[in-house]
Structure formats: C-alpha cells, structure tokens
Amino acid sequence: MIRIAIQSKGRLNEESLELLKDCGIEVDNQKRKFLGRAANHPLEVLYLRDDDIPEVVADGSADIGIVGLNEVKERGADVDIIRYLGFGACRLSLAVPKEVRYDGIQWFQGKNIATSYPNILHQYLETNNIQASVRTIMGSVEIAPAAGIADAIFDIVSSGGTLISNGLTETECVMKSEAVLVAGKSLTDEKRTQLRSLLFRIDAVRNSRGKKYILMNIPSDKVSEAIRILPAMRSPTVMPLAASGWSSLHSVVEENTLWDKVEKLKQLGAEGILILQLDKVVE
Ligand code: PRT
Ligand code: ZN
C-alpha cells in the first residue's frame, strides 16, 4: 500500500484526482474525508492543505504527494521531486504599485515587501544583495500596498488579472512553479516498486497529452510526401487499401500543429481523415 497526499480543496485538487483517474485509479473526492482508499489499487489518499503536504511526505506520514513546487521550495522540505506534472502553472513574482518609477531590482533596497512566501523571497533578496524588510501575510497579499502596510508584494501570479485589478505591476519573476509529484527519501523497497508502477502509468498519461492519433486514406504515390509532413514517434504505419493505388496512413501528431498538417495532407489528396483522442502512450 502506498499513500499519496493531495490537496483537499483548491486549485490542485481536481487535476490531482483527474490524473489518478486517468491512471485507472478510482478514488472518491469526499472533501470532508481525511483519508480515502482507491477502490481498485493499493493506494491510500490523504487529503490535506497544500501547505502541509511537503512536510507530511518528508516525515513519512505520506509516501508521495502532489503539490505546487512553490510550497516545496518555501517549506524547504527534504523530499525528492519525482515528476513535473504540467498543471497548476504559475510564477512567483515581485510587483510594485503601477505609479512608482521602477528602475530595476535596486528599487527594492530598503523597501517593505508583503508575501506569503518569506523564505523564497529572503533567499532571492540575499542572492541579489538587496536589504529589504519582509512582512509575512497569509492571504490577500495583493491589497497590502493599497492598505499602506507594504511598498511592494511578492506573490503567485498566473493570468496577472489580480495584480492589474489591485493597481500593481509585475516587475521581477523570481520562480516558475507547477504541480510536482514528490516522494519521501526513505521509502521501503516495496513502496518503491509501487511508485514505479504508478510512474509508469503517469508517464503514459502525460505522454498522450497534447497529442492526437490521425489516420487517413491517401494515394500510395503520395505516402512518402505525407510521411515527411507527419513525423511519428517511430515511423507512421502504412497499410495497403483494398482499392488499388490507395493506402491507409496512421500516425501521432502534436495538437498544436494538427490543423496545419491536416491542410497539407488534404492538398496531397488525403481523404477520410480521422483524428482521434489519445488516452495513453507507452514509449
Ligand atoms: O487551502 P489550501 O492551503 O490547500 O489552499 P491555498 O489557498 O493555499 O492554495 P490554492 O488552492 O489557491 O493554490 C494551490 C496551488 O496552486 C498554489 O500553491 C500554486 O502552486 C498553484 N497556483 C496556480 C496558484 C495559482 N495558479 C494562482 N493563481 N495559486 C494561487 N493563485 C492565486 C494567487 O495567490 C493570486 O491571489 O491567484 C491569484 C492570482 O491569479 P491571477 O490569475 O489573477 O494572476
Ligand atoms: Zn495553502
């Protein structure tokens, strides 16, 4: 049995559960429940506040966890970062009131900065030789300058909308963050084996993201040109069709180049183009 800590509610909760589900692991999202069990896998789910996840994994109360990299760094937790998971993307940035004349990082010299991430900020200020005072506020950091309790803030930004609506401008991006899978450093051999099998599934799910399966009928004399348009993971599959002079071509394409490629394939004479959802890709 392996125990995973995930956020009980908040921005990472849904996608953490979704990832487990895509890995074929069914857990119910009973928000009031503290500890759940997967119905079909030797896995327990511990639902926690994100702030607590790094330490709980570090001290072995959970074996692994899904949490923002920002929390891992802030807590300085002694855990291994096993995978970057590609959701919960954001950055930790310094921001100043939009009317100030910002002339570079030296502007922060002697200033008062409000944040919920004092450790990351202290480290950044030290590296850059800035003497500033750091005021720790848990929540609503963005109102600190307007409320007169700080000159600037250091906070999570994703769209930037919150900064704008509070009259702030982002001036320095200190770190980029996303959800990560972390593991404790002293897992037993049995748990390491279970973790490997979970990672195998996670990688297959992640490899399929942003990719589509494409198949079409194409005149056989155009196949080599089509293959040049469609570089596949290994090589595309080509099969003869019953109608002579025609082939069936199958491949995997990146979603962001899909339409461009479909147009080119149409021009080559491809017909009956099907684009299918990819579920898992085991490399
Ligand atoms: O209750 P619990 O302690 O578990 O939750 P929480 O309120 O501390 O965290 P939550 O759910 O807000 O965020 C969990 C994690 O999601 C964070 O640690 C980040 O790793 C990640 N994440 C991604 C974000 C954002 N995007 C985000 N936009 N966390 C917070 N925000 C907030 C930010 O604090 C700011 O107030 O959203 C606002 C900015 O958003 P924009 O889009 O206006 O720039
Ligand atoms: Zn939190």
mmCIF file of C-alpha atoms in Angstrom, residues 33-198:
data_model
loop_
_atom_site.group_PDB
_atom_site.id
_atom_site.type_symbol
_atom_site.label_atom_id
_atom_site.label_comp_id
_atom_site.label_asym_id
_atom_site.label_seq_id
_atom_site.Cartn_x
_atom_site.Cartn_y
_atom_site.Cartn_z
ATOM 1 C CA LYS A 33 -12.882 12.818 4.400
ATOM 2 C CA PHE A 34 -9.302 12.919 5.589
ATOM 3 C CA LEU A 35 -8.168 9.540 4.326
ATOM 4 C CA GLY A 36 -9.588 7.643 1.346
ATOM 5 C CA ARG A 37 -8.778 4.351 -0.362
ATOM 6 C CA ALA A 38 -8.651 3.612 -4.044
ATOM 7 C CA ALA A 39 -11.237 1.037 -4.995
ATOM 8 C CA ASN A 40 -9.042 -0.824 -7.453
ATOM 9 C CA HIS A 41 -5.425 -0.106 -6.499
ATOM 10 C CA PRO A 42 -3.228 -0.485 -3.403
ATOM 11 C CA LEU A 43 -3.282 3.258 -2.792
ATOM 12 C CA GLU A 44 -4.476 5.472 0.049
ATOM 13 C CA VAL A 45 -5.230 9.157 -0.435
ATOM 14 C CA LEU A 46 -4.580 11.650 2.315
ATOM 15 C CA TYR A 47 -6.448 14.938 1.734
ATOM 16 C CA LEU A 48 -4.555 17.918 3.158
ATOM 17 C CA ARG A 49 -3.972 21.630 2.850
ATOM 18 C CA ASP A 50 -1.275 22.172 0.268
ATOM 19 C CA ASP A 51 0.978 23.881 2.854
ATOM 20 C CA ASP A 52 1.181 20.652 4.855
ATOM 21 C CA ILE A 53 1.970 18.266 2.007
ATOM 22 C CA PRO A 54 5.761 18.750 1.706
ATOM 23 C CA GLU A 55 6.379 18.060 5.408
ATOM 24 C CA VAL A 56 3.983 15.161 5.631
ATOM 25 C CA VAL A 57 5.866 13.496 2.771
ATOM 26 C CA ALA A 58 9.238 14.415 4.265
ATOM 27 C CA ASP A 59 8.382 12.844 7.632
ATOM 28 C CA GLY A 60 6.913 9.700 6.065
ATOM 29 C CA SER A 61 3.272 10.225 7.107
ATOM 30 C CA ALA A 62 2.593 10.019 3.368
ATOM 31 C CA ASP A 63 4.903 8.282 0.875
ATOM 32 C CA ILE A 64 4.308 10.629 -2.024
ATOM 33 C CA GLY A 65 2.392 13.837 -2.682
ATOM 34 C CA ILE A 66 1.163 16.225 -5.350
ATOM 35 C CA VAL A 67 1.851 19.855 -4.502
ATOM 36 C CA GLY A 68 2.983 23.137 -6.032
ATOM 37 C CA LEU A 69 6.742 23.461 -6.441
ATOM 38 C CA ASN A 70 6.379 26.840 -4.694
ATOM 39 C CA GLU A 71 5.252 25.100 -1.483
ATOM 40 C CA VAL A 72 8.079 22.550 -1.691
ATOM 41 C CA LYS A 73 10.652 25.335 -2.036
ATOM 42 C CA GLU A 74 9.087 27.544 0.621
ATOM 43 C CA ARG A 75 8.995 24.753 3.186
ATOM 44 C CA GLY A 76 12.486 23.584 2.288
ATOM 45 C CA ALA A 77 11.128 20.066 2.732
ATOM 46 C CA ASP A 78 13.549 17.190 2.372
ATOM 47 C CA VAL A 79 11.728 15.347 -0.402
ATOM 48 C CA ASP A 80 12.605 14.165 -3.900
ATOM 49 C CA ILE A 81 10.886 15.853 -6.823
ATOM 50 C CA ILE A 82 9.952 12.894 -8.988
ATOM 51 C CA ARG A 83 7.909 14.438 -11.819
ATOM 52 C CA TYR A 84 6.785 17.839 -13.056
ATOM 53 C CA LEU A 85 3.086 17.345 -13.748
ATOM 54 C CA GLY A 86 2.265 20.199 -16.110
ATOM 55 C CA PHE A 87 -0.738 21.655 -14.289
ATOM 56 C CA GLY A 88 -1.132 24.390 -11.660
ATOM 57 C CA ALA A 89 1.325 26.531 -13.607
ATOM 58 C CA CYS A 90 2.099 29.909 -12.080
ATOM 59 C CA ARG A 91 5.048 32.091 -11.146
ATOM 60 C CA LEU A 92 6.211 33.842 -8.009
ATOM 61 C CA SER A 93 6.839 37.481 -8.781
ATOM 62 C CA LEU A 94 7.625 40.801 -7.223
ATOM 63 C CA ALA A 95 5.116 43.540 -8.018
ATOM 64 C CA VAL A 96 5.010 47.243 -7.275
ATOM 65 C CA PRO A 97 2.248 49.889 -7.424
ATOM 66 C CA LYS A 98 1.889 50.893 -11.055
ATOM 67 C CA GLU A 99 2.601 54.572 -10.405
ATOM 68 C CA VAL A 100 6.107 54.027 -8.986
ATOM 69 C CA ARG A 101 9.110 54.655 -11.210
ATOM 70 C CA TYR A 102 10.671 51.233 -11.166
ATOM 71 C CA ASP A 103 14.288 51.321 -12.262
ATOM 72 C CA GLY A 104 15.394 47.765 -11.653
ATOM 73 C CA ILE A 105 15.786 45.425 -8.754
ATOM 74 C CA GLN A 106 17.698 48.035 -6.694
ATOM 75 C CA TRP A 107 14.347 49.771 -6.259
ATOM 76 C CA PHE A 108 13.564 47.235 -3.512
ATOM 77 C CA GLN A 109 16.513 48.413 -1.401
ATOM 78 C CA GLY A 110 15.121 49.437 1.995
ATOM 79 C CA LYS A 111 11.536 48.694 0.998
ATOM 80 C CA ASN A 112 8.858 46.739 2.812
ATOM 81 C CA ILE A 113 7.590 43.676 0.899
ATOM 82 C CA ALA A 114 4.473 41.681 1.836
ATOM 83 C CA THR A 115 4.341 37.978 0.997
ATOM 84 C CA SER A 116 3.154 34.512 1.977
ATOM 85 C CA TYR A 117 6.483 33.120 0.735
ATOM 86 C CA PRO A 118 9.078 34.708 3.053
ATOM 87 C CA ASN A 119 11.737 32.005 2.661
ATOM 88 C CA ILE A 120 11.858 32.096 -1.139
ATOM 89 C CA LEU A 121 11.842 35.889 -1.011
ATOM 90 C CA HIS A 122 14.623 36.104 1.603
ATOM 91 C CA GLN A 123 16.766 33.825 -0.495
ATOM 92 C CA TYR A 124 16.176 35.897 -3.624
ATOM 93 C CA LEU A 125 16.914 39.172 -1.860
ATOM 94 C CA GLU A 126 20.077 37.760 -0.373
ATOM 95 C CA THR A 127 21.323 36.437 -3.721
ATOM 96 C CA ASN A 128 20.723 39.860 -5.224
ATOM 97 C CA ASN A 129 22.188 41.797 -2.318
ATOM 98 C CA ILE A 130 19.013 43.669 -1.525
ATOM 99 C CA GLN A 131 18.281 44.742 2.045
ATOM 100 C CA ALA A 132 14.519 44.903 2.364
ATOM 101 C CA SER A 133 12.133 44.013 5.129
ATOM 102 C CA VAL A 134 9.825 41.111 4.540
ATOM 103 C CA ARG A 135 6.345 41.142 6.045
ATOM 104 C CA THR A 136 4.640 37.768 6.109
ATOM 105 C CA ILE A 137 0.902 37.872 5.433
ATOM 106 C CA MET A 138 -1.138 34.741 4.827
ATOM 107 C CA GLY A 139 -3.693 35.599 2.140
ATOM 108 C CA SER A 140 -4.787 38.787 0.327
ATOM 109 C CA VAL A 141 -1.196 39.910 -0.080
ATOM 110 C CA GLU A 142 -2.183 41.954 -3.135
ATOM 111 C CA ILE A 143 -4.040 44.544 -1.050
ATOM 112 C CA ALA A 144 -1.022 45.299 1.179
ATOM 113 C CA PRO A 145 0.352 48.282 -0.819
ATOM 114 C CA ALA A 146 -3.053 49.985 -1.150
ATOM 115 C CA ALA A 147 -3.661 49.373 2.559
ATOM 116 C CA GLY A 148 -0.366 51.103 3.322
ATOM 117 C CA ILE A 149 1.230 48.109 5.002
ATOM 118 C CA ALA A 150 3.874 47.414 2.357
ATOM 119 C CA ASP A 151 5.628 49.114 -0.568
ATOM 120 C CA ALA A 152 5.505 46.050 -2.787
ATOM 121 C CA ILE A 153 4.419 42.434 -2.830
ATOM 122 C CA PHE A 154 5.854 39.046 -3.684
ATOM 123 C CA ASP A 155 3.073 36.648 -4.665
ATOM 124 C CA ILE A 156 1.772 33.991 -7.003
ATOM 125 C CA VAL A 157 0.744 35.262 -10.428
ATOM 126 C CA SER A 158 -0.916 33.302 -13.172
ATOM 127 C CA SER A 159 -3.015 35.441 -15.550
ATOM 128 C CA GLY A 160 -1.876 38.680 -13.923
ATOM 129 C CA GLY A 161 -5.500 39.812 -13.519
ATOM 130 C CA THR A 162 -5.287 40.096 -9.725
ATOM 131 C CA LEU A 163 -2.265 42.396 -9.951
ATOM 132 C CA ILE A 164 -3.952 44.636 -12.511
ATOM 133 C CA SER A 165 -7.162 44.926 -10.533
ATOM 134 C CA ASN A 166 -5.110 45.956 -7.493
ATOM 135 C CA GLY A 167 -3.130 48.598 -9.380
ATOM 136 C CA LEU A 168 0.122 46.610 -9.317
ATOM 137 C CA THR A 169 2.751 45.865 -11.964
ATOM 138 C CA GLU A 170 4.824 42.711 -12.063
ATOM 139 C CA THR A 171 8.494 43.672 -12.137
ATOM 140 C CA GLU A 172 10.551 40.523 -11.429
ATOM 141 C CA CYS A 173 9.668 36.872 -11.943
ATOM 142 C CA VAL A 174 11.548 35.013 -9.214
ATOM 143 C CA MET A 175 10.486 31.446 -9.890
ATOM 144 C CA LYS A 176 8.183 29.415 -12.089
ATOM 145 C CA SER A 177 6.053 26.788 -10.474
ATOM 146 C CA GLU A 178 3.730 23.934 -11.350
ATOM 147 C CA ALA A 179 2.352 20.883 -9.588
ATOM 148 C CA VAL A 180 5.022 18.286 -8.857
ATOM 149 C CA LEU A 181 4.981 14.725 -7.620
ATOM 150 C CA VAL A 182 7.219 14.434 -4.564
ATOM 151 C CA ALA A 183 8.375 11.346 -2.709
ATOM 152 C CA GLY A 184 9.888 10.689 0.687
ATOM 153 C CA LYS A 185 13.551 9.771 0.819
ATOM 154 C CA SER A 186 13.240 6.577 2.809
ATOM 155 C CA LEU A 187 10.588 4.532 1.043
ATOM 156 C CA THR A 188 10.781 0.784 1.518
ATOM 157 C CA ASP A 189 11.661 -1.390 -1.470
ATOM 158 C CA GLU A 190 8.057 -2.500 -1.692
ATOM 159 C CA LYS A 191 6.837 1.091 -1.856
ATOM 160 C CA ARG A 192 9.468 1.975 -4.434
ATOM 161 C CA THR A 193 8.148 -0.823 -6.610
ATOM 162 C CA GLN A 194 4.597 0.504 -6.199
ATOM 163 C CA LEU A 195 5.802 4.013 -7.001
ATOM 164 C CA ARG A 196 7.492 2.754 -10.174
ATOM 165 C CA SER A 197 4.273 1.169 -11.340
ATOM 166 C CA LEU A 198 2.366 4.393 -10.644
#
